[in-house]
PDB file of C-alpha atoms in Angstrom:
ATOM      1  CA  UNK W 173      93.735  77.662  69.627  1.00 52.00           C
ATOM      2  CA  UNK W 174      95.708  79.240  72.337  1.00 56.00           C
ATOM      3  CA  UNK W 175      97.881  80.651  69.721  1.00 64.00           C
ATOM      4  CA  UNK W 176      95.002  82.408  68.052  1.00 66.00           C
ATOM      5  CA  UNK W 177      94.242  84.203  71.393  1.00 68.00           C
ATOM      6  CA  UNK W 178      97.878  85.266  71.597  1.00 74.00           C
ATOM      7  CA  UNK W 179      97.822  86.461  67.906  1.00 75.00           C
ATOM      8  CA  UNK W 180      94.645  88.449  68.476  1.00 71.00           C
ATOM      9  CA  UNK W 181      96.267  90.184  71.517  1.00 71.00           C
ATOM     10  CA  UNK W 182      99.686  90.968  69.790  1.00 78.00           C
ATOM     11  CA  UNK W 183      98.778  91.649  66.208  1.00 80.00           C
ATOM     12  CA  UNK W 184      97.601  94.930  64.750  1.00 84.00           C
ATOM     13  CA  UNK W 185      93.860  95.288  64.393  1.00 79.00           C
ATOM     14  CA  UNK W 186      94.107  96.054  60.744  1.00 88.00           C
ATOM     15  CA  UNK W 187      96.057  92.811  60.178  1.00 88.00           C
ATOM     16  CA  UNK W 188      93.540  90.844  62.223  1.00 82.00           C
ATOM     17  CA  UNK W 189      90.797  92.318  60.209  1.00 83.00           C
ATOM     18  CA  UNK W 190      92.186  91.627  56.888  1.00 89.00           C
ATOM     19  CA  UNK W 191      92.949  88.081  57.800  1.00 87.00           C
ATOM     20  CA  UNK W 192      89.548  87.446  59.183  1.00 82.00           C
ATOM     21  CA  UNK W 193      88.078  88.884  56.022  1.00 86.00           C
ATOM     22  CA  UNK W 194      90.307  86.645  53.901  1.00 90.00           C
ATOM     23  CA  UNK W 195      89.164  83.570  56.002  1.00 86.00           C
ATOM     24  CA  UNK W 196      85.519  84.411  55.684  1.00 83.00           C
ATOM     25  CA  UNK W 197      85.726  84.991  51.931  1.00 88.00           C
ATOM     26  CA  UNK W 198      87.685  81.823  51.460  1.00 90.00           C
ATOM     27  CA  UNK W 199      84.986  79.764  53.670  1.00 86.00           C
ATOM     28  CA  UNK W 200      82.163  81.289  51.496  1.00 83.00           C
ATOM     29  CA  UNK W 201      83.803  80.376  48.248  1.00 88.00           C
ATOM     30  CA  UNK W 202      84.662  76.874  49.579  1.00 89.00           C
ATOM     31  CA  UNK W 203      81.113  76.313  50.732  1.00 82.00           C
ATOM     32  CA  UNK W 204      79.678  77.571  47.645  1.00 81.00           C
ATOM     33  CA  UNK W 205      81.983  75.220  45.446  1.00 85.00           C
ATOM     34  CA  UNK W 206      81.147  72.258  47.666  1.00 84.00           C
ATOM     35  CA  UNK W 207      77.659  72.911  47.304  1.00 78.00           C
ATOM     36  CA  UNK W 208      77.719  72.949  43.547  1.00 78.00           C
ATOM     37  CA  UNK W 209      79.885  69.779  43.552  1.00 82.00           C
ATOM     38  CA  UNK W 210      77.377  67.889  45.743  1.00 80.00           C
ATOM     39  CA  UNK W 211      74.079  69.307  44.146  1.00 76.00           C
ATOM     40  CA  UNK W 212      75.110  70.454  40.651  1.00 68.00           C
ATOM     41  CA  UNK W 213      71.494  71.435  39.719  1.00 67.00           C
ATOM     42  CA  UNK W 214      70.651  73.118  43.100  1.00 60.00           C
ATOM     43  CA  UNK W 215      69.279  76.725  42.812  1.00 59.00           C
ATOM     44  CA  UNK W 216      71.134  79.263  44.856  1.00 52.00           C
ATOM     45  CA  UNK W 217      68.043  81.187  45.711  1.00 51.00           C
ATOM     46  CA  UNK W 218      66.270  78.201  47.248  1.00 58.00           C
ATOM     47  CA  UNK W 219      63.916  79.706  49.824  1.00 56.00           C
ATOM     48  CA  UNK W 220      64.531  76.972  52.416  1.00 62.00           C
ATOM     49  CA  UNK W 221      68.301  77.591  52.412  1.00 68.00           C
ATOM     50  CA  UNK W 222      67.529  81.382  52.645  1.00 72.00           C
ATOM     51  CA  UNK W 223      65.873  80.767  56.130  1.00 74.00           C
ATOM     52  CA  UNK W 224      68.774  78.821  57.278  1.00 74.00           C
ATOM     53  CA  UNK W 225      71.234  81.332  56.159  1.00 75.00           C
ATOM     54  CA  UNK W 226      69.214  84.088  57.865  1.00 81.00           C
ATOM     55  CA  UNK W 227      69.022  82.010  61.149  1.00 82.00           C
ATOM     56  CA  UNK W 228      72.884  81.301  61.035  1.00 82.00           C
ATOM     57  CA  UNK W 229      73.587  84.939  60.347  1.00 83.00           C
ATOM     58  CA  UNK W 230      71.118  86.042  63.188  1.00 87.00           C
ATOM     59  CA  UNK W 231      72.942  83.734  65.636  1.00 86.00           C
ATOM     60  CA  UNK W 232      76.327  85.100  64.497  1.00 85.00           C
ATOM     61  CA  UNK W 233      75.094  88.605  65.086  1.00 87.00           C
ATOM     62  CA  UNK W 234      73.983  87.689  68.523  1.00 88.00           C
ATOM     63  CA  UNK W 235      77.309  85.964  69.427  1.00 85.00           C
ATOM     64  CA  UNK W 236      79.170  89.105  68.201  1.00 86.00           C
ATOM     65  CA  UNK W 237      76.923  91.376  70.147  1.00 88.00           C
ATOM     66  CA  UNK W 238      77.435  89.339  73.432  1.00 87.00           C
ATOM     67  CA  UNK W 239      81.266  89.420  72.680  1.00 84.00           C
ATOM     68  CA  UNK W 240      81.309  93.270  72.344  1.00 86.00           C
ATOM     69  CA  UNK W 241      79.131  93.546  75.364  1.00 89.00           C
ATOM     70  CA  UNK W 242      81.664  91.680  77.392  1.00 85.00           C
ATOM     71  CA  UNK W 243      84.525  93.723  75.957  1.00 84.00           C
ATOM     72  CA  UNK W 244      82.722  97.029  76.819  1.00 89.00           C
ATOM     73  CA  UNK W 245      81.994  95.756  80.251  1.00 89.00           C
ATOM     74  CA  UNK W 246      85.741  94.924  80.821  1.00 87.00           C
ATOM     75  CA  UNK W 247      86.606  98.380  79.638  1.00 88.00           C
ATOM     76  CA  UNK W 248      84.275  99.975  81.889  1.00 91.00           C
ATOM     77  CA  UNK W 249      85.585  97.929  84.931  1.00 90.00           C
ATOM     78  CA  UNK W 250      89.154  98.903  84.034  1.00 88.00           C
ATOM     79  CA  UNK W 251      88.047 102.659  83.851  1.00 91.00           C
ATOM     80  CA  UNK W 252      86.456 102.363  87.182  1.00 92.00           C
ATOM     81  CA  UNK W 253      89.404 100.600  88.757  1.00 90.00           C
ATOM     82  CA  UNK W 254      91.701 103.570  87.783  1.00 90.00           C
ATOM     83  CA  UNK W 255      89.283 106.001  89.391  1.00 92.00           C
ATOM     84  CA  UNK W 256      89.054 103.917  92.546  1.00 94.00           C
ATOM     85  CA  UNK W 257      92.926 103.693  92.752  1.00 92.00           C
ATOM     86  CA  UNK W 258      93.235 107.507  92.262  1.00 92.00           C
ATOM     87  CA  UNK W 259      90.633 108.268  94.926  1.00 94.00           C
ATOM     88  CA  UNK W 260      92.288 105.843  97.262  1.00 93.00           C
ATOM     89  CA  UNK W 261      95.745 107.566  96.670  1.00 93.00           C
ATOM     90  CA  UNK W 262      94.147 110.893  97.249  1.00 93.00           C
ATOM     91  CA  UNK W 263      92.772 109.795 100.527  1.00 93.00           C
ATOM     92  CA  UNK W 264      96.120 108.247 101.666  1.00 93.00           C
ATOM     93  CA  UNK W 265      97.921 111.544 100.625  1.00 92.00           C
ATOM     94  CA  UNK W 266      95.283 113.534 102.762  1.00 92.00           C
ATOM     95  CA  UNK W 267      95.762 111.302 105.746  1.00 92.00           C
ATOM     96  CA  UNK W 268      99.421 111.267 105.367  1.00 92.00           C
ATOM     97  CA  UNK W 269      99.294 115.070 105.776  1.00 90.00           C
ATOM     98  CA  UNK W 270      98.152 114.406 109.351  1.00 89.00           C
ATOM     99  CA  UNK W 271     101.356 112.877 110.178  1.00 89.00           C
ATOM    100  CA  UNK W 272     103.533 115.637 111.812  1.00 88.00           C
ATOM    101  CA  UNK W 273     107.038 116.437 111.011  1.00 88.00           C
ATOM    102  CA  UNK W 274     109.603 114.814 108.599  1.00 90.00           C
ATOM    103  CA  UNK W 275     107.771 111.566 108.870  1.00 90.00           C
ATOM    104  CA  UNK W 276     104.721 113.003 107.198  1.00 89.00           C
ATOM    105  CA  UNK W 277     106.691 114.610 104.564  1.00 91.00           C
ATOM    106  CA  UNK W 278     108.636 111.492 103.928  1.00 91.00           C
ATOM    107  CA  UNK W 279     105.340 109.490 103.571  1.00 92.00           C
ATOM    108  CA  UNK W 280     103.859 112.007 101.097  1.00 93.00           C
ATOM    109  CA  UNK W 281     107.007 111.788  99.098  1.00 94.00           C
ATOM    110  CA  UNK W 282     106.766 108.110  98.912  1.00 94.00           C
ATOM    111  CA  UNK W 283     103.095 108.369  97.951  1.00 94.00           C
ATOM    112  CA  UNK W 284     104.072 110.982  95.269  1.00 94.00           C
ATOM    113  CA  UNK W 285     106.717 108.417  93.940  1.00 94.00           C
ATOM    114  CA  UNK W 286     104.213 105.604  93.698  1.00 93.00           C
ATOM    115  CA  UNK W 287     101.589 107.687  91.995  1.00 93.00           C
ATOM    116  CA  UNK W 288     104.195 108.781  89.420  1.00 93.00           C
ATOM    117  CA  UNK W 289     105.081 105.101  88.685  1.00 91.00           C
ATOM    118  CA  UNK W 290     101.328 104.131  88.502  1.00 90.00           C
ATOM    119  CA  UNK W 291     100.735 107.042  86.041  1.00 90.00           C
ATOM    120  CA  UNK W 292     103.150 105.549  83.541  1.00 89.00           C
ATOM    121  CA  UNK W 293     101.451 102.175  83.669  1.00 84.00           C
ATOM    122  CA  UNK W 294      99.077 102.441  80.707  1.00 82.00           C
ATOM    123  CA  UNK W 295     101.774 103.669  78.219  1.00 83.00           C
ATOM    124  CA  UNK W 296     104.390 101.234  79.491  1.00 83.00           C
ATOM    125  CA  UNK W 297     105.997  98.730  76.916  1.00 84.00           C
ATOM    126  CA  UNK W 298     107.222  96.627  79.896  1.00 87.00           C
ATOM    127  CA  UNK W 299     104.307  96.378  82.245  1.00 84.00           C
ATOM    128  CA  UNK W 300     105.810  93.787  84.526  1.00 87.00           C
ATOM    129  CA  UNK W 301     108.813  96.040  85.167  1.00 90.00           C
ATOM    130  CA  UNK W 302     106.287  98.800  86.163  1.00 88.00           C
ATOM    131  CA  UNK W 303     104.379  96.383  88.440  1.00 89.00           C
ATOM    132  CA  UNK W 304     107.595  95.405  90.149  1.00 91.00           C
ATOM    133  CA  UNK W 305     108.562  99.039  90.658  1.00 92.00           C
ATOM    134  CA  UNK W 306     105.074  99.643  91.973  1.00 91.00           C
ATOM    135  CA  UNK W 307     105.522  96.816  94.541  1.00 91.00           C
ATOM    136  CA  UNK W 308     108.797  98.152  95.707  1.00 94.00           C
ATOM    137  CA  UNK W 309     107.145 101.617  96.042  1.00 93.00           C
ATOM    138  CA  UNK W 310     104.389 100.064  98.023  1.00 93.00           C
ATOM    139  CA  UNK W 311     107.011  98.698 100.344  1.00 93.00           C
ATOM    140  CA  UNK W 312     108.457 102.087 100.889  1.00 94.00           C
ATOM    141  CA  UNK W 313     105.090 103.533 101.647  1.00 94.00           C
ATOM    142  CA  UNK W 314     104.356 100.847 104.175  1.00 93.00           C
ATOM    143  CA  UNK W 315     107.841 101.200 105.899  1.00 93.00           C
ATOM    144  CA  UNK W 316     106.977 105.021 106.207  1.00 93.00           C
ATOM    145  CA  UNK W 317     103.594 104.203 107.676  1.00 92.00           C
ATOM    146  CA  UNK W 318     105.027 101.723 110.208  1.00 92.00           C
ATOM    147  CA  UNK W 319     107.502 104.361 111.193  1.00 90.00           C
ATOM    148  CA  UNK W 320     104.818 107.022 111.693  1.00 89.00           C
ATOM    149  CA  UNK W 321     102.394 105.096 113.650  1.00 88.00           C
ATOM    150  CA  UNK W 322     104.044 105.255 117.094  1.00 89.00           C
ATOM    151  CA  UNK W 323     103.843 109.042 117.086  1.00 86.00           C
ATOM    152  CA  UNK W 324     100.283 109.133 116.109  1.00 87.00           C
ATOM    153  CA  UNK W 325      97.070 108.851 118.066  1.00 87.00           C
ATOM    154  CA  UNK W 326      95.454 105.497 117.695  1.00 90.00           C
ATOM    155  CA  UNK W 327      92.412 106.656 115.727  1.00 90.00           C
ATOM    156  CA  UNK W 328      94.686 108.638 113.260  1.00 89.00           C
ATOM    157  CA  UNK W 329      96.932 105.674 112.859  1.00 88.00           C
ATOM    158  CA  UNK W 330      94.162 103.339 112.270  1.00 91.00           C
ATOM    159  CA  UNK W 331      92.686 105.525 109.536  1.00 91.00           C
ATOM    160  CA  UNK W 332      96.252 105.912 107.923  1.00 90.00           C
ATOM    161  CA  UNK W 333      96.705 102.181 107.929  1.00 92.00           C
ATOM    162  CA  UNK W 334      93.086 101.721 106.558  1.00 92.00           C
ATOM    163  CA  UNK W 335      93.842 104.315 103.642  1.00 93.00           C
ATOM    164  CA  UNK W 336      97.171 102.541 102.746  1.00 92.00           C
ATOM    165  CA  UNK W 337      95.568  99.134 102.602  1.00 92.00           C
ATOM    166  CA  UNK W 338      92.707 100.595 100.512  1.00 93.00           C
ATOM    167  CA  UNK W 339      95.283 102.184  97.982  1.00 92.00           C
ATOM    168  CA  UNK W 340      97.345  98.847  97.818  1.00 92.00           C
ATOM    169  CA  UNK W 341      94.043  96.860  97.283  1.00 92.00           C
ATOM    170  CA  UNK W 342      92.908  99.343  94.496  1.00 91.00           C
ATOM    171  CA  UNK W 343      96.298  98.804  92.826  1.00 90.00           C
ATOM    172  CA  UNK W 344      95.844  94.990  92.963  1.00 89.00           C
ATOM    173  CA  UNK W 345      92.230  95.173  91.699  1.00 89.00           C
ATOM    174  CA  UNK W 346      93.399  97.448  88.753  1.00 87.00           C
ATOM    175  CA  UNK W 347      96.073  94.930  87.909  1.00 86.00           C
ATOM    176  CA  UNK W 348      93.452  92.157  87.929  1.00 85.00           C
ATOM    177  CA  UNK W 349      91.042  94.042  85.818  1.00 84.00           C
ATOM    178  CA  UNK W 350      93.921  94.973  83.286  1.00 81.00           C
ATOM    179  CA  UNK W 351      94.843  91.303  82.895  1.00 79.00           C
ATOM    180  CA  UNK W 352      91.221  90.048  82.607  1.00 78.00           C
ATOM    181  CA  UNK W 353      90.467  89.623  78.828  1.00 76.00           C
ATOM    182  CA  UNK W 354      87.639  88.092  76.723  1.00 76.00           C
ATOM    183  CA  UNK W 355      88.393  84.274  77.018  1.00 76.00           C
ATOM    184  CA  UNK W 356      90.160  82.872  74.304  1.00 75.00           C
ATOM    185  CA  UNK W 357      87.712  80.050  73.862  1.00 77.00           C
ATOM    186  CA  UNK W 358      84.960  82.556  73.289  1.00 78.00           C
ATOM    187  CA  UNK W 359      86.815  84.253  70.495  1.00 77.00           C
ATOM    188  CA  UNK W 360      87.657  80.797  69.044  1.00 76.00           C
ATOM    189  CA  UNK W 361      83.897  79.757  69.054  1.00 79.00           C
ATOM    190  CA  UNK W 362      82.904  83.112  67.412  1.00 81.00           C
ATOM    191  CA  UNK W 363      85.604  82.901  64.763  1.00 79.00           C
ATOM    192  CA  UNK W 364      84.946  79.335  63.824  1.00 79.00           C
ATOM    193  CA  UNK W 365      81.232  79.870  63.724  1.00 78.00           C
ATOM    194  CA  UNK W 366      81.608  82.876  61.488  1.00 80.00           C
ATOM    195  CA  UNK W 367      83.840  80.824  59.072  1.00 76.00           C
TER     196      UNK W 367
END
């Protein structure tokens, strides 16, 4: 079933929808044919079976609602992670402005380079390559921060280090949120139950 999870992530939404519809129609037809074979004189409109069908469809609706709720929650978490990272980079940029001379300008340039890389992340085809470039840019920022610290007053240096750590932590949290998906087992169970 792990291949189902990979297929759902990589395939077109239209293709997944059409295939899922075909599986549901085939399951419905197979169930009806099996029922007529096992009980040839059974009435389709049997009231007891109507209650069972209503209960099964109600449970399916509940499972789908929980799955969508989980997906929407993940989307909101990813959106908030982008906002937190942007705010952290903005704070780091402002605190880098407190560094005097070419060290401050170099630090702000390194932050600008990092932010430019991070902006390209959502539309990137090769996200691991962008993450590798981000890690290299973080290393350049950290080198600039360490070079600027000896010339700064301790409280300013501490606030600069704190802002850099917050920006790096926000980038890591954003990566973790982006990689978090609805578990494949959940999708498997809902799909099998629907069929």
